[in-house]
Coordinates of N, CA and C in Angstrom, one line a residue:
X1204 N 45.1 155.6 78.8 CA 46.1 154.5 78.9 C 46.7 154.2 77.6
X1205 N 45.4 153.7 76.6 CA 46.1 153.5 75.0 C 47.2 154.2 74.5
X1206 N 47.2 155.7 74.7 CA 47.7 157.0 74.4 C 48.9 157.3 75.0
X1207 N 49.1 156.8 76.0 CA 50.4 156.8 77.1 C 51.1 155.5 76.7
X1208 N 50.5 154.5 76.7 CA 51.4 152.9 75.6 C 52.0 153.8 74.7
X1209 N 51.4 154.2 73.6 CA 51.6 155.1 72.0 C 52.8 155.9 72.7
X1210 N 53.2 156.5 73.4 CA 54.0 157.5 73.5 C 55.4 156.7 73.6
X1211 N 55.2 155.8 74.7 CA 56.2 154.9 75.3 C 57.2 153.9 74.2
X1212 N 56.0 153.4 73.3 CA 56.5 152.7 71.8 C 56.9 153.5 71.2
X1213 N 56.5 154.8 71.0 CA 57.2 155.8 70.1 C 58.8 156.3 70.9
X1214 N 58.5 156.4 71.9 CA 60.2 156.6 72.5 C 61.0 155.8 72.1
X1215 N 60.3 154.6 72.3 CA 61.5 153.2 72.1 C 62.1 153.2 71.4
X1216 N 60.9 153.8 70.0 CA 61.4 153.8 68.8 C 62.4 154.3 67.9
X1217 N 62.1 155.6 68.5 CA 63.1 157.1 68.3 C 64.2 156.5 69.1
X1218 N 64.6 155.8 70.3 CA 65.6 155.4 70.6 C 66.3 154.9 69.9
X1219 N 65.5 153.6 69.6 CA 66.1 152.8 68.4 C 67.0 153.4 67.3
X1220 N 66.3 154.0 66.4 CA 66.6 154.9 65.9 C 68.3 155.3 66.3
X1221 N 68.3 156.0 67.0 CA 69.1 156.9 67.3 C 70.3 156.1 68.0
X1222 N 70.1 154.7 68.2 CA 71.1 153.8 68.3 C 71.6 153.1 67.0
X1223 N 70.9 153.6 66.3 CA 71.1 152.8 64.6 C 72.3 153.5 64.0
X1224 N 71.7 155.1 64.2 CA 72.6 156.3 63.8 C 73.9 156.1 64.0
X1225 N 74.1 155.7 65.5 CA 75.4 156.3 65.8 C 76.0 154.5 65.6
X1226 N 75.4 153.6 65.3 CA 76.4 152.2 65.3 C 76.7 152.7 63.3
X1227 N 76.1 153.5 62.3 CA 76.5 153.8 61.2 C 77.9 154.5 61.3
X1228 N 77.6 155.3 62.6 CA 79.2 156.3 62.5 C 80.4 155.5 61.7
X1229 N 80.5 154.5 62.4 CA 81.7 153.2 61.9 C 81.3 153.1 60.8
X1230 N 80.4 152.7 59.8 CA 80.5 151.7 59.0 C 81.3 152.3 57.8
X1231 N 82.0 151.1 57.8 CA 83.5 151.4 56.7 C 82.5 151.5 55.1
X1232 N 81.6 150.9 55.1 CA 80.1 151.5 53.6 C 79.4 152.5 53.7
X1233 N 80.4 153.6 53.0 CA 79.8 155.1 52.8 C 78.5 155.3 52.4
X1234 N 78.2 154.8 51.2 CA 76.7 154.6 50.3 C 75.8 154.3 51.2
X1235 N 76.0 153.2 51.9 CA 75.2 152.4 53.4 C 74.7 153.9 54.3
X1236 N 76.1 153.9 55.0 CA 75.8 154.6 56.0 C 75.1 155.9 55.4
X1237 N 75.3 156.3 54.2 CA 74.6 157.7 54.0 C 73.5 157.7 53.4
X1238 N 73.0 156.4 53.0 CA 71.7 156.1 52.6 C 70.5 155.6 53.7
X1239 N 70.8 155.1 54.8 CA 70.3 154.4 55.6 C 70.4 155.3 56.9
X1240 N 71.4 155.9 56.7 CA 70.9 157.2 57.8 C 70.1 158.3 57.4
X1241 N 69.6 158.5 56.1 CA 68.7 159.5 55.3 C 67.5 158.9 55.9
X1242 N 67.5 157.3 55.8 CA 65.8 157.1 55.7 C 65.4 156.9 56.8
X1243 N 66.5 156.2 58.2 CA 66.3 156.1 59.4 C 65.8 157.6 59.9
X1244 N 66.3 158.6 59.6 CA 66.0 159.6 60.1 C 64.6 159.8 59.8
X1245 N 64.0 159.6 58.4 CA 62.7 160.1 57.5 C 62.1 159.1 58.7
X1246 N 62.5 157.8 59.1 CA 61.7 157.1 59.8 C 61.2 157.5 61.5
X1247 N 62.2 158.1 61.9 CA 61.8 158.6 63.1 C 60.9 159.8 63.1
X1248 N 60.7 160.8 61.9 CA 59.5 161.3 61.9 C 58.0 160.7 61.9
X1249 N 58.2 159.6 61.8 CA 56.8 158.6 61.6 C 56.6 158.1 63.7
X1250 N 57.5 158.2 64.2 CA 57.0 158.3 65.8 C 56.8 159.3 66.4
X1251 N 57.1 160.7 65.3 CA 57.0 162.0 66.3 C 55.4 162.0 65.9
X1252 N 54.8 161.4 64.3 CA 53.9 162.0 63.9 C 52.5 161.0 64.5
X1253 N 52.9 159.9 64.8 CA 52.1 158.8 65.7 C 51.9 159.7 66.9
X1254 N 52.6 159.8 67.5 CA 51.9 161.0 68.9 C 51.2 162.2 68.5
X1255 N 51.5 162.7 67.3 CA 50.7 163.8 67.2 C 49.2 163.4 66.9
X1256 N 49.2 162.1 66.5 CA 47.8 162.0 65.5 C 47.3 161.2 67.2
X1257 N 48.0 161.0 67.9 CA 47.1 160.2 69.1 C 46.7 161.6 69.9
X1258 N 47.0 162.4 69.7 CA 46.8 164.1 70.7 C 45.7 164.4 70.2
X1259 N 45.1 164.3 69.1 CA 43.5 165.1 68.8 C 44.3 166.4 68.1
X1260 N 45.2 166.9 67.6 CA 45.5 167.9 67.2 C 44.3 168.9 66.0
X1261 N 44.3 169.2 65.3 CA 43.5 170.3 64.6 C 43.9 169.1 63.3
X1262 N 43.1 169.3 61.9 CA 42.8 168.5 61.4 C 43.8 169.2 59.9
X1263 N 44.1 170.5 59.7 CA 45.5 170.7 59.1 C 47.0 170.3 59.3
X1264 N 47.1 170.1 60.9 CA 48.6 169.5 61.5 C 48.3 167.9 61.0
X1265 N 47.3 167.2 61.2 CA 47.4 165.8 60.5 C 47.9 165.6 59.3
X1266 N 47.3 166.6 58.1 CA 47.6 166.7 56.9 C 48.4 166.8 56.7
X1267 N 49.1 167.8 56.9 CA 50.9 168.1 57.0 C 51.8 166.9 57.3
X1268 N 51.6 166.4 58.7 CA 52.2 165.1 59.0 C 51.7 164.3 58.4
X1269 N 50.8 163.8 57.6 CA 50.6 162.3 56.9 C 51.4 162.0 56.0
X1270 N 52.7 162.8 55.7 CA 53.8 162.1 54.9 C 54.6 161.9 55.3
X1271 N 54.8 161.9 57.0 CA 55.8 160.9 57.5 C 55.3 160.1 58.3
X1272 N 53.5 159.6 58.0 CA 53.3 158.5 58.7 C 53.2 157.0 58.0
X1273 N 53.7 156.6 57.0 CA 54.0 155.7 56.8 C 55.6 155.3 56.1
X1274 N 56.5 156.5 56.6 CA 57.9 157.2 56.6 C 58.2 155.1 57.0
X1275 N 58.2 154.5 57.9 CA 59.2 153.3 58.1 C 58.9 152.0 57.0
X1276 N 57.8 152.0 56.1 CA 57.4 151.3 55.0 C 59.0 151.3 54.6
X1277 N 59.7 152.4 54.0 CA 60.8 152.5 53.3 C 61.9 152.2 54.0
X1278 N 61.8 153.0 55.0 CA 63.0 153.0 55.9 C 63.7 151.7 57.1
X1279 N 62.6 151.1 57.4 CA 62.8 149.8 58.0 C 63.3 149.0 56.9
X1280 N 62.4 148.8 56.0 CA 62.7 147.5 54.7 C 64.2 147.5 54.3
X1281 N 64.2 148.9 54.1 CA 65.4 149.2 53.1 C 66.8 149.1 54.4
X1282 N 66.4 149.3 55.4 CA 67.7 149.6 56.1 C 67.5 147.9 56.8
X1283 N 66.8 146.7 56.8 CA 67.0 145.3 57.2 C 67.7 144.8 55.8
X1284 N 67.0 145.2 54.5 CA 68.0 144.9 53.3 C 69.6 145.3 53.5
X1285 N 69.8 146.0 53.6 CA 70.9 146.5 53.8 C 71.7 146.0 54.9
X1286 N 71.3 145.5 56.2 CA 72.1 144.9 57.4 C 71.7 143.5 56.9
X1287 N 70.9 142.9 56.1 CA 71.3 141.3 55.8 C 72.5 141.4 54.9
X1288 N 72.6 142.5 53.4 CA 73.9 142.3 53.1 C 75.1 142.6 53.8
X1289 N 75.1 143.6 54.6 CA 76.6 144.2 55.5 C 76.8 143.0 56.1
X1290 N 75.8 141.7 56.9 CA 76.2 141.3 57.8 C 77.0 139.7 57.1
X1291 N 76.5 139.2 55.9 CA 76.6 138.0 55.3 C 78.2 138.0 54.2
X1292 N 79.2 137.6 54.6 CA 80.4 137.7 54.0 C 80.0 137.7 52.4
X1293 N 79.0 136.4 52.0 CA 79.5 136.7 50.6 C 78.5 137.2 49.9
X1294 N 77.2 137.9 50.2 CA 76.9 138.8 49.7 C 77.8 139.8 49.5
X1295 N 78.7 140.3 50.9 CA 79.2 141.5 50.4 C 80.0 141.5 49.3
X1296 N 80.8 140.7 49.5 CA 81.9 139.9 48.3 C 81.6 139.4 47.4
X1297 N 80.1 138.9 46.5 CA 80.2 139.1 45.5 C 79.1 140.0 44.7
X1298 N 78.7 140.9 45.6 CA 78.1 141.9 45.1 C 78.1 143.4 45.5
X1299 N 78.3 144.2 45.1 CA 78.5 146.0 45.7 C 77.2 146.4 46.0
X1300 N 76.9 147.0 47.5 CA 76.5 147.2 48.0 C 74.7 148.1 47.5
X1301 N 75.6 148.8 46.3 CA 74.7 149.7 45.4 C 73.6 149.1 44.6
X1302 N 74.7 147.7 44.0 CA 73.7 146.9 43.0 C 73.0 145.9 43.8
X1303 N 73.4 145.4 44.9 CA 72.5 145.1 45.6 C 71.2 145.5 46.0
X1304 N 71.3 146.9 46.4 CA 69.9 147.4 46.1 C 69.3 147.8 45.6
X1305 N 70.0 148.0 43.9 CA 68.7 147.8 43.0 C 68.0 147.3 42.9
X1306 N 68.2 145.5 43.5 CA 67.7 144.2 43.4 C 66.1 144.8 44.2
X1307 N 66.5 146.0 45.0 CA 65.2 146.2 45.8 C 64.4 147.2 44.6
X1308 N 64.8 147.6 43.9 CA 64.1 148.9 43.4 C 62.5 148.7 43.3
X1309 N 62.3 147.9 42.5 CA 60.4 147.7 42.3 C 59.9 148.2 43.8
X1310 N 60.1 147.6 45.4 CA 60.1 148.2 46.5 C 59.8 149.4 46.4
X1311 N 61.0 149.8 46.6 CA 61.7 150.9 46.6 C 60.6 152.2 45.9
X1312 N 60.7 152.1 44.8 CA 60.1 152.9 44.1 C 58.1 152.7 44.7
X1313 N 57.5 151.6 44.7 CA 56.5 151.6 45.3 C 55.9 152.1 46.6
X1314 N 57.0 152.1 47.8 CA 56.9 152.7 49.0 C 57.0 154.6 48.8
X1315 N 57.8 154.7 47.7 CA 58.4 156.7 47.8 C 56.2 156.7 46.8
X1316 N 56.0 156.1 45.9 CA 54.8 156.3 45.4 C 53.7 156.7 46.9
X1317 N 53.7 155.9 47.2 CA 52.7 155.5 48.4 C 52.8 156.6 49.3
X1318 N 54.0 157.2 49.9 CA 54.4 158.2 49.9 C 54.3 159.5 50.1
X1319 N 54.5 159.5 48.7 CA 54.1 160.9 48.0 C 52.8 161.2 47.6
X1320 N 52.1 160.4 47.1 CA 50.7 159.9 46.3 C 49.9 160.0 47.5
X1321 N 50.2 159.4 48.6 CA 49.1 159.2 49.8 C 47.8 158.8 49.4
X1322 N 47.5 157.6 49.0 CA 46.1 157.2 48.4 C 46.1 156.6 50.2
X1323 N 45.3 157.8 50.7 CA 44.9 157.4 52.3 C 43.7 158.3 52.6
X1324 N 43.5 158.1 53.7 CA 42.2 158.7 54.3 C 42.7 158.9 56.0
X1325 N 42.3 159.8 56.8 CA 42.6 160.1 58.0 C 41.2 160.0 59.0
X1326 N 41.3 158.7 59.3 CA 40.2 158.3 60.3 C 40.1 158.3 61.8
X1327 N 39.1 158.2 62.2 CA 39.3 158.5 63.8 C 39.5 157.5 64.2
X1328 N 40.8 157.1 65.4 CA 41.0 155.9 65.9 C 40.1 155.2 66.9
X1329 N 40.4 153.6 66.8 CA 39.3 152.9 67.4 C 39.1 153.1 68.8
X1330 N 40.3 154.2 69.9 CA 40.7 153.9 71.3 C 40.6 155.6 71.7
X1331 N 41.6 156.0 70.3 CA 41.8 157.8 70.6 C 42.5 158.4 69.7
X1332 N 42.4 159.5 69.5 CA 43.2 159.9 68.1 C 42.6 159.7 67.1
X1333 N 43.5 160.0 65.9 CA 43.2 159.5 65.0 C 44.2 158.6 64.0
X1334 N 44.0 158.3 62.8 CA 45.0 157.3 62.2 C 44.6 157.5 60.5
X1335 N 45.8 156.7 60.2 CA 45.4 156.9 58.3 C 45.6 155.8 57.9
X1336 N 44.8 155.6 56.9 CA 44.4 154.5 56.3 C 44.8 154.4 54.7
X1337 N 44.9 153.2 54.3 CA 45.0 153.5 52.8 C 43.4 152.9 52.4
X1338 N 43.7 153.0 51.2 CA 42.3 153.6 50.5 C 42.3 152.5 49.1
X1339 N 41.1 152.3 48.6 CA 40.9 151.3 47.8 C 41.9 150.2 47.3
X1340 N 42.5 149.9 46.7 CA 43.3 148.4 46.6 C 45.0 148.5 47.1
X1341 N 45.4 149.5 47.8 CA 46.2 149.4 48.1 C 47.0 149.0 49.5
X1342 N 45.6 148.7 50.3 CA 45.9 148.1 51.4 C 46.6 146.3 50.9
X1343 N 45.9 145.6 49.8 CA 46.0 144.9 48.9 C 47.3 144.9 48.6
X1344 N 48.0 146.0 47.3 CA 49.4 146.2 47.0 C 50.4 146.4 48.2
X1345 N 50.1 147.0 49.4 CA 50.9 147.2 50.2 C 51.2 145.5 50.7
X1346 N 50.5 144.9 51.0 CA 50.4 143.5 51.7 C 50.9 142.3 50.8
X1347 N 51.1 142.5 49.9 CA 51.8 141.9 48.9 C 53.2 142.4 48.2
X1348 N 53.3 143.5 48.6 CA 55.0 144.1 48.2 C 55.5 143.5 50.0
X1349 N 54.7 143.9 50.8 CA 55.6 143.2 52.5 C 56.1 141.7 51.9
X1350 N 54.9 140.9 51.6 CA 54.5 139.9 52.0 C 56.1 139.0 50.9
X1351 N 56.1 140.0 50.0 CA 57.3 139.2 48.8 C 58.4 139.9 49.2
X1352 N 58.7 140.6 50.1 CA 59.8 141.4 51.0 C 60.1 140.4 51.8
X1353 N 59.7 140.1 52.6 CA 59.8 139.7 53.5 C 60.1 137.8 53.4
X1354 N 59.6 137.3 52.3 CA 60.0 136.0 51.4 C 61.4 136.3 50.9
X1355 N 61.8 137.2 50.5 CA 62.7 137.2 49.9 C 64.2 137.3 51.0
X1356 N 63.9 138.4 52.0 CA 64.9 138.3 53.2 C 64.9 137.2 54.2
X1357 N 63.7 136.7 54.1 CA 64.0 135.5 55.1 C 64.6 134.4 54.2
X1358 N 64.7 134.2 53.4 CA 65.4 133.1 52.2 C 66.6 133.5 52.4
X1359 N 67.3 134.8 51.9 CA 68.5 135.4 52.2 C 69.3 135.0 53.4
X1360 N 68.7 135.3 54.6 CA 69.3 135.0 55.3 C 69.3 133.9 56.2
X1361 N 68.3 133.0 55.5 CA 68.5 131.5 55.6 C 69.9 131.2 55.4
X1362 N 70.3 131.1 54.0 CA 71.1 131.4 53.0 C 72.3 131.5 54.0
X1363 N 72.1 132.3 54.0 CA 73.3 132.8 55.1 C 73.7 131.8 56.7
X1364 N 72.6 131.8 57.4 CA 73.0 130.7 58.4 C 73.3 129.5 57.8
X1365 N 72.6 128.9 56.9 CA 73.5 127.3 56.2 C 74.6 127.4 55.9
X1366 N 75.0 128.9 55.3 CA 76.5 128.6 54.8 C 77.3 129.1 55.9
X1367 N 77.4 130.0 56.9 CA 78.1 129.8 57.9 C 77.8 129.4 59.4
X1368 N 79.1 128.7 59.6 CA 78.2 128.2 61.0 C 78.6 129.6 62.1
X1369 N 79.1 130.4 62.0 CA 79.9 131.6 63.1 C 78.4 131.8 63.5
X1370 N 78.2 131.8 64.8 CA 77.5 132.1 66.2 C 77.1 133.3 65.8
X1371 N 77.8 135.0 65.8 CA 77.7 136.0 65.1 C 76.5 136.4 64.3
X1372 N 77.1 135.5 63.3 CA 76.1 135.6 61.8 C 74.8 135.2 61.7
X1373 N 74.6 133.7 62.5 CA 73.8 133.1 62.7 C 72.6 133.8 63.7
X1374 N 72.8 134.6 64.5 CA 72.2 135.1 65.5 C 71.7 136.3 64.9
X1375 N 72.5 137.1 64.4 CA 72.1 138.2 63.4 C 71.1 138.2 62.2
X1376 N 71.2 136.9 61.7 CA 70.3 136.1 60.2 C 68.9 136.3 61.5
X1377 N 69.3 135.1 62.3 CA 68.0 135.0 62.8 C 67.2 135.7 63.1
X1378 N 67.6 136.7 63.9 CA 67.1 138.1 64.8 C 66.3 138.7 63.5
X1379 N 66.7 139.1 62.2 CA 66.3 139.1 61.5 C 64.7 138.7 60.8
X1380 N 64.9 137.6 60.7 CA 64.2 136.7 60.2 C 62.7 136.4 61.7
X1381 N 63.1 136.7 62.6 CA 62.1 136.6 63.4 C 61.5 138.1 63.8
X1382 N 62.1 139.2 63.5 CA 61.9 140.7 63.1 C 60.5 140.6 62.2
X1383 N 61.0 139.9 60.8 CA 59.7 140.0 59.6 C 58.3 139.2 60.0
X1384 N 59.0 138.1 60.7 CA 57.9 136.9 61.1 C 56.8 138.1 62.3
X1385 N 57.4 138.5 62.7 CA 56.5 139.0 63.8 C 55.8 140.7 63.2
X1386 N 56.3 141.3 62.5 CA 55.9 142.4 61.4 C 54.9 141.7 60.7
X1387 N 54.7 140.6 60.0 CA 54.0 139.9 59.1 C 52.9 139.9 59.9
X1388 N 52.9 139.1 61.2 CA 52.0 138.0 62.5 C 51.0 139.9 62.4
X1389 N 51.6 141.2 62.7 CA 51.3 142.4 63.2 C 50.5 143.1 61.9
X1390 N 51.1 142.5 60.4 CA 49.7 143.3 59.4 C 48.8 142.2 59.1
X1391 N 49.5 140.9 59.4 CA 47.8 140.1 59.4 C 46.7 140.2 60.5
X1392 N 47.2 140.7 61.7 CA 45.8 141.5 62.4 C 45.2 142.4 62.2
X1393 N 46.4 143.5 61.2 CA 45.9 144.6 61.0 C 44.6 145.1 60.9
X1394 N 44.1 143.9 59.9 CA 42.3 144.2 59.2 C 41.6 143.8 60.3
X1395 N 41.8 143.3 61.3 CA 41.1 142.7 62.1 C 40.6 143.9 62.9
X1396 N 38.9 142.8 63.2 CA 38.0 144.3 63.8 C 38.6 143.7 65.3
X1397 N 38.9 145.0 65.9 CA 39.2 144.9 67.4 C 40.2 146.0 67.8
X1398 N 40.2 145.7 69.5 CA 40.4 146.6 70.4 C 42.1 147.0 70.4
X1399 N 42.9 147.6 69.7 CA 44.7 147.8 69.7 C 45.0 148.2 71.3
X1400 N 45.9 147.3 72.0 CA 46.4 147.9 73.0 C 47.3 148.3 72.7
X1401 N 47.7 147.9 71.8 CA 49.4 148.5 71.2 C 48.8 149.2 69.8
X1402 N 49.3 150.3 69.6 CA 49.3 150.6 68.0 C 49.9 149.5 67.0
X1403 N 49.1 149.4 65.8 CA 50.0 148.4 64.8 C 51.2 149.1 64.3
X1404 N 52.2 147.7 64.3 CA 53.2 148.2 63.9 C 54.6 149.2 64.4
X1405 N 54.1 149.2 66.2 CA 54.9 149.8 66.7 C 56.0 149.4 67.5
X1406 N 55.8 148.6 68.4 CA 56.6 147.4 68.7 C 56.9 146.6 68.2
X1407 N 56.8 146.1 67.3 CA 57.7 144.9 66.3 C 58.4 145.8 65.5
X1408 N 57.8 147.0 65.3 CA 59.0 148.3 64.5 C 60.4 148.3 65.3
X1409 N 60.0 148.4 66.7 CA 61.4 148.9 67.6 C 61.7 147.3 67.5
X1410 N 61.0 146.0 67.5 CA 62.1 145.1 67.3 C 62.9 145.4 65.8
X1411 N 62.4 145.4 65.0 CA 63.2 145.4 63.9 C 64.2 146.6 63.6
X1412 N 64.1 147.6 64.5 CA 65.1 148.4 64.6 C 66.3 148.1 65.3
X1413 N 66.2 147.1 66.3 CA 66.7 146.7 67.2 C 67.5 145.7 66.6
X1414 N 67.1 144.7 65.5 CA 67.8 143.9 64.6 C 69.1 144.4 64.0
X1415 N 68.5 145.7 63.2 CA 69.7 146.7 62.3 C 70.8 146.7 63.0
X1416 N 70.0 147.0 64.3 CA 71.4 147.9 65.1 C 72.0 147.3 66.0
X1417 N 71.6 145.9 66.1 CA 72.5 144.0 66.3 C 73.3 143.9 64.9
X1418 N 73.2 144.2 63.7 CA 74.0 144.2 62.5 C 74.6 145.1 62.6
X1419 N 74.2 146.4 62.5 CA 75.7 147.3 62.0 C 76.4 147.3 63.5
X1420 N 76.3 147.5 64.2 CA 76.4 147.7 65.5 C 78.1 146.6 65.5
X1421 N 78.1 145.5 65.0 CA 79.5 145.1 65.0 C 80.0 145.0 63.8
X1422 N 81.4 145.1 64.1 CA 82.5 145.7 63.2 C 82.6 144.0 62.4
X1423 N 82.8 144.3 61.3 CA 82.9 143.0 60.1 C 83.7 142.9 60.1
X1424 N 85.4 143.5 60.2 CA 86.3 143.4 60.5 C 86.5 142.1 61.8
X1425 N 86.2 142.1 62.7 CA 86.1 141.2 63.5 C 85.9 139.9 63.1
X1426 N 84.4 139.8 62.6 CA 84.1 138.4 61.8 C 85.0 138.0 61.1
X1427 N 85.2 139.0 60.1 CA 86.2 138.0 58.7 C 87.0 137.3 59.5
X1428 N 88.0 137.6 60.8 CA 89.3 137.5 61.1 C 88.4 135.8 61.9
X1429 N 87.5 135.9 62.2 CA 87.2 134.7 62.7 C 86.9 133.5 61.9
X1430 N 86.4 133.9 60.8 CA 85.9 133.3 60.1 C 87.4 132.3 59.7
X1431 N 88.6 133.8 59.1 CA 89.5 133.5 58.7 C 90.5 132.0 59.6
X1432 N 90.1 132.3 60.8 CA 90.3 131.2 61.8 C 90.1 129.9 62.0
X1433 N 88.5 130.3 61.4 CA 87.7 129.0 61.2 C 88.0 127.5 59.9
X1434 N 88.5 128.5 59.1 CA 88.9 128.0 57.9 C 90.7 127.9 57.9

């Protein structure tokens, strides 16, 4: 039953995905759209490779696949950073979209480590399958790069609903903001000894994908002209 849930979250998720993709087609931010569909993509290998590790496969196909199992560390973060700036007028306006994400780099550069480096172990799961784990203090570093990620976009886009009142933006900020809240609620059980009906991290993933693709998904062009109305 666990294993058939896993499959179902991972479809959702690849959906997700693949609804993110195509609301990029539009986006008038080339950099955006061709950075964020690189990692969305790296990210949807992390649900092909969730099913594989819930199959019992042979213990070299794990190996292989354990560097696209923590593929949405990067790709979620970086592609929510990116639809809080697209969606917030004056972030875009007084900042370029590029230097804005430098502002992420420390991240950034931490998640491609983690990565590449794979300081993990591949354990047998508590239901079926198996799973990977990180390994000495970096369950630690990981939980504290979220934890100041996730401070920092929910402030953002605080930020953002105070200064505009448009329905739009506001619903977008929020969706957001209750995305991380519930990602957070999902690695503070993480450590917790007990029974997963859901894999961690897999359904509050397809919410948060689901967020993106409530941001790019509408044309900005529209807002300004309302805003422009409003004012």
């Amino acid at each position: 039953m666990g294993y058939k849930i896993l499959i179902i979250t991972c479809i959702l998720a690849l959906i997700a995905v693949i609804m993110n993709l195509k609301a990029l087609e539009n986006n008038p931010y080339s950099i955006l759209k061709i950075i964020i569909s690189v990692l969305l993509t790296f990210t949807a290998l992390r649900y092909v490779t969730l099913i594989v590790y819930g199959g019992l496969p042979d213990y070299g196909l794990l190996n292989t696949l354990r560097y696209f199992y923590l593929a949405s560390s990067i790709g979620i973060t970086i592609a929510t950073a990116s639809a809080t700036w697209y969606v917030t007028p004056c972030y875009r306006e007084k900042i370029k979209y590029p230097y804005f994400l430098l502002c992420f780099l420390p991240w950034i550069i931490f998640y491609v480590y983690v990565i590449i480096k794979q300081p993990t172990e591949i354990i047998q799961g508590s239901q079926f399958g198996y799973q990977l784990r990180l390994t000495g203090a970096f369950p630690m570093y990981l939980s504290i790069a979220q934890g100041s990620f996730v401070m920092i976009i929910v402030t953002l886009c605080l930020i953002g609903m105070i200064r505009y009142k448009h329905l739009q933006i506001r619903t977008q900020l929020f969706m957001m903001i209750l995305a991380q809240i519930l990602l957070t609620l999902d690695g503070i059980n993480y450590g917790k000894d007990r029974l997963w009906v859901l894999q961690p991290f897999t359904l509050t993933e397809v919410f948060a994908l689901a967020t993106t693709y409530y941001a790019f998904v509408v044309a900005i062009k529209s807002i300004h002209h309302a805003l422009q109305n409003e004012s």
